[in-house]
């Protein structure tokens, strides 16, 4: 039986792994469909303390994993297909394998929010993407007009990054003010290659019939005017949804699926702790996720000590 299973290998999960490993708990760390978490899809992380020149998101996560492994954490790749937290030991089904655990740290992060259009789904990987860092350099986007949807830090970061490849980057936002931090907003608004399109939403993406992106249909929310904007790529950055479906009905969550904690990182189930983006809908930074991972590890360690493990 495992003393602690950590679900997730983003900043929160790997920090929890470093701490629990150093407490000699030999954590089993489950890497789901996106090992390293969302940060691996970012280019340069400029606000993680200790890296005055910035650090590549993928590099940062690789280093965190190495650090955890150095102290005895074991990273296992696989999908968490089911959990039973109703009795102890807790049971987790990973790709059909049954794993028993005395404690669990949920750090399963969040996935990209979708607009919800039929055409968006049909054209995913055919010009519609949720990650500029992953896909921006593809030949189909070179020297072409590109569209970024969203008004937060992610959208601004994507738009800025895409100016390396696209001819013009249109930033489509549903309001007339960016949600992004001032430094990111200023960077975007002063870039001549980025053209904001305010008060507008994407109502359709063309053209699923030929399996490639040729344009977006827009509606101006203030005037109701409809228009078409030719482009070769649509980069969607409209926020995230917590990866917590598998815990539904087992653990207390809010209406959007964010796991709720009661005392520190403790959830409503004794022995189950939570950290990072699957729980935090306010701060959602790499450093706050790491901090929460640390707190969850300490709470978990104290819980196990109480059981005389
Ligand atoms: P976010 O801050 O939640 O912003 C989401 C944006 O998408 C908002 O502008 C929102 O519009 C818009 N939006 C949401 N649903 C929409 C829909 N259905 N249709 C059209 N637009 C929609 O998400 P984020 O930008 O991914 O950032 C998440 C967190 O990560 C934030 O705390 C951010 O600071 C952080 N982050 C930091 C960095 C950095 O510091 N380098 C980089 C990336 C992310 P409204 O504004 O109208 O709500």
Coordinates of N, CA, C and O in Angstrom, one line a residue, residues 34 38 110-125 128-131 149-150 174 201-202 205 234-243 245:
X34 N -1.4 15.3 -19.2 CA -0.5 16.4 -19.5 C 0.6 16.4 -18.5 O 0.6 17.2 -17.5
X38 N 0.0 22.5 -17.0 CA -0.2 23.6 -18.0 C 1.1 24.4 -18.2 O 1.3 25.0 -19.3
X110 N -5.9 22.0 -14.1 CA -7.0 22.5 -14.9 C -6.7 22.3 -16.4 O -5.6 22.3 -16.8
X111 N -7.8 22.2 -17.2 CA -7.6 22.1 -18.6 C -8.2 23.4 -19.3 O -8.7 24.2 -18.6
X112 N -8.0 23.5 -20.6 CA -8.4 24.7 -21.3 C -9.9 24.7 -21.5 O -10.5 23.7 -21.8
X113 N -10.4 25.9 -21.3 CA -11.9 26.1 -21.5 C -12.1 26.2 -23.0 O -11.3 26.8 -23.7
X114 N -13.2 25.6 -23.5 CA -13.5 25.7 -25.0 C -14.6 26.7 -25.2 O -15.4 26.9 -24.3
X115 N -14.7 27.3 -26.4 CA -15.8 28.2 -26.6 C -17.1 27.4 -26.7 O -18.1 27.9 -26.2
X116 N -17.0 26.2 -27.3 CA -18.2 25.4 -27.3 C -18.9 25.4 -28.7 O -20.0 25.0 -28.8
X117 N -18.1 25.7 -29.7 CA -18.7 25.7 -31.1 C -18.4 24.4 -31.7 O -17.3 23.8 -31.5
X118 N -19.3 23.9 -32.5 CA -19.2 22.7 -33.3 C -17.9 22.8 -34.2 O -17.1 21.9 -34.3
X119 N -17.8 23.9 -34.9 CA -16.6 24.1 -35.8 C -15.3 24.1 -35.0 O -14.3 23.7 -35.5
X120 N -15.3 24.6 -33.8 CA -14.1 24.6 -33.0 C -13.6 23.2 -32.7 O -12.5 22.9 -32.9
X121 N -14.6 22.3 -32.4 CA -14.2 20.9 -32.2 C -13.8 20.3 -33.5 O -12.7 19.6 -33.5
X122 N -14.5 20.5 -34.6 CA -14.1 19.9 -35.8 C -12.7 20.3 -36.3 O -12.0 19.6 -37.0
X123 N -12.4 21.6 -36.0 CA -11.1 22.1 -36.6 C -9.9 22.0 -35.6 O -8.8 22.6 -35.8
X124 N -10.2 21.4 -34.4 CA -9.1 21.3 -33.4 C -7.9 20.5 -34.1 O -8.2 19.5 -34.7
X125 N -6.7 21.0 -33.9 CA -5.5 20.5 -34.5 C -5.5 20.8 -36.0 O -4.5 20.4 -36.7
X128 N -7.2 25.2 -35.2 CA -7.7 25.7 -33.9 C -6.9 25.0 -32.8 O -6.7 23.8 -32.8
X129 N -6.3 25.8 -31.9 CA -5.5 25.3 -30.9 C -5.6 26.1 -29.6 O -6.2 27.2 -29.6
X130 N -5.1 25.5 -28.5 CA -5.2 26.1 -27.2 C -3.8 26.4 -26.6 O -3.7 26.6 -25.5
X131 N -2.8 26.3 -27.5 CA -1.5 26.5 -27.0 C -0.6 27.0 -28.1 O -0.1 26.3 -29.0
X149 N -8.2 34.4 -29.0 CA -9.5 34.7 -28.3 C -9.3 34.8 -26.8 O -8.7 33.8 -26.2
X150 N -9.7 35.9 -26.2 CA -9.5 36.0 -24.7 C -8.9 37.4 -24.4 O -8.4 38.1 -25.2
X174 N -14.2 39.9 -25.5 CA -15.7 40.2 -25.4 C -16.0 41.5 -24.7 O -17.1 41.9 -24.7
X201 N -17.3 38.5 -29.9 CA -17.2 37.1 -29.7 C -17.1 36.3 -31.0 O -17.6 36.8 -32.0
X202 N -16.4 35.1 -31.0 CA -16.4 34.3 -32.2 C -17.6 33.5 -32.2 O -17.9 32.7 -31.2
X205 N -16.3 29.2 -36.7 CA -14.9 29.1 -37.3 C -15.0 28.4 -38.6 O -15.6 27.3 -38.7
X234 N -6.7 29.8 -35.1 CA -7.4 30.4 -34.0 C -6.9 29.8 -32.7 O -6.9 28.6 -32.5
X235 N -6.3 30.7 -31.9 CA -5.7 30.3 -30.6 C -6.6 30.7 -29.5 O -6.9 31.9 -29.3
X236 N -7.2 29.7 -28.8 CA -8.2 30.0 -27.8 C -7.6 30.0 -26.4 O -7.0 29.1 -26.0
X237 N -7.8 31.2 -25.7 CA -7.2 31.3 -24.3 C -8.2 32.0 -23.5 O -8.0 33.1 -23.1
X238 N -9.3 31.3 -23.2 CA -10.4 31.9 -22.4 C -10.5 31.3 -21.0 O -11.6 31.2 -20.5
X239 N -9.4 30.8 -20.5 CA -9.5 30.3 -19.1 C -9.5 28.8 -19.0 O -9.2 28.1 -20.0
X240 N -9.8 28.3 -17.9 CA -9.6 26.9 -17.6 C -10.8 26.3 -16.8 O -11.5 27.0 -16.2
X241 N -10.8 25.0 -16.9 CA -11.8 24.2 -16.1 C -11.0 23.2 -15.3 O -10.1 22.5 -15.8
X242 N -11.3 23.1 -14.0 CA -10.6 22.1 -13.1 C -10.7 20.7 -13.6 O -11.8 20.3 -14.0
X243 N -9.6 19.9 -13.5 CA -9.7 18.5 -13.9 C -10.1 17.7 -12.7 O -9.3 17.0 -12.0
X245 N -13.3 15.8 -12.7 CA -14.5 15.0 -13.0 C -14.5 13.7 -12.2 O -15.5 13.2 -11.7

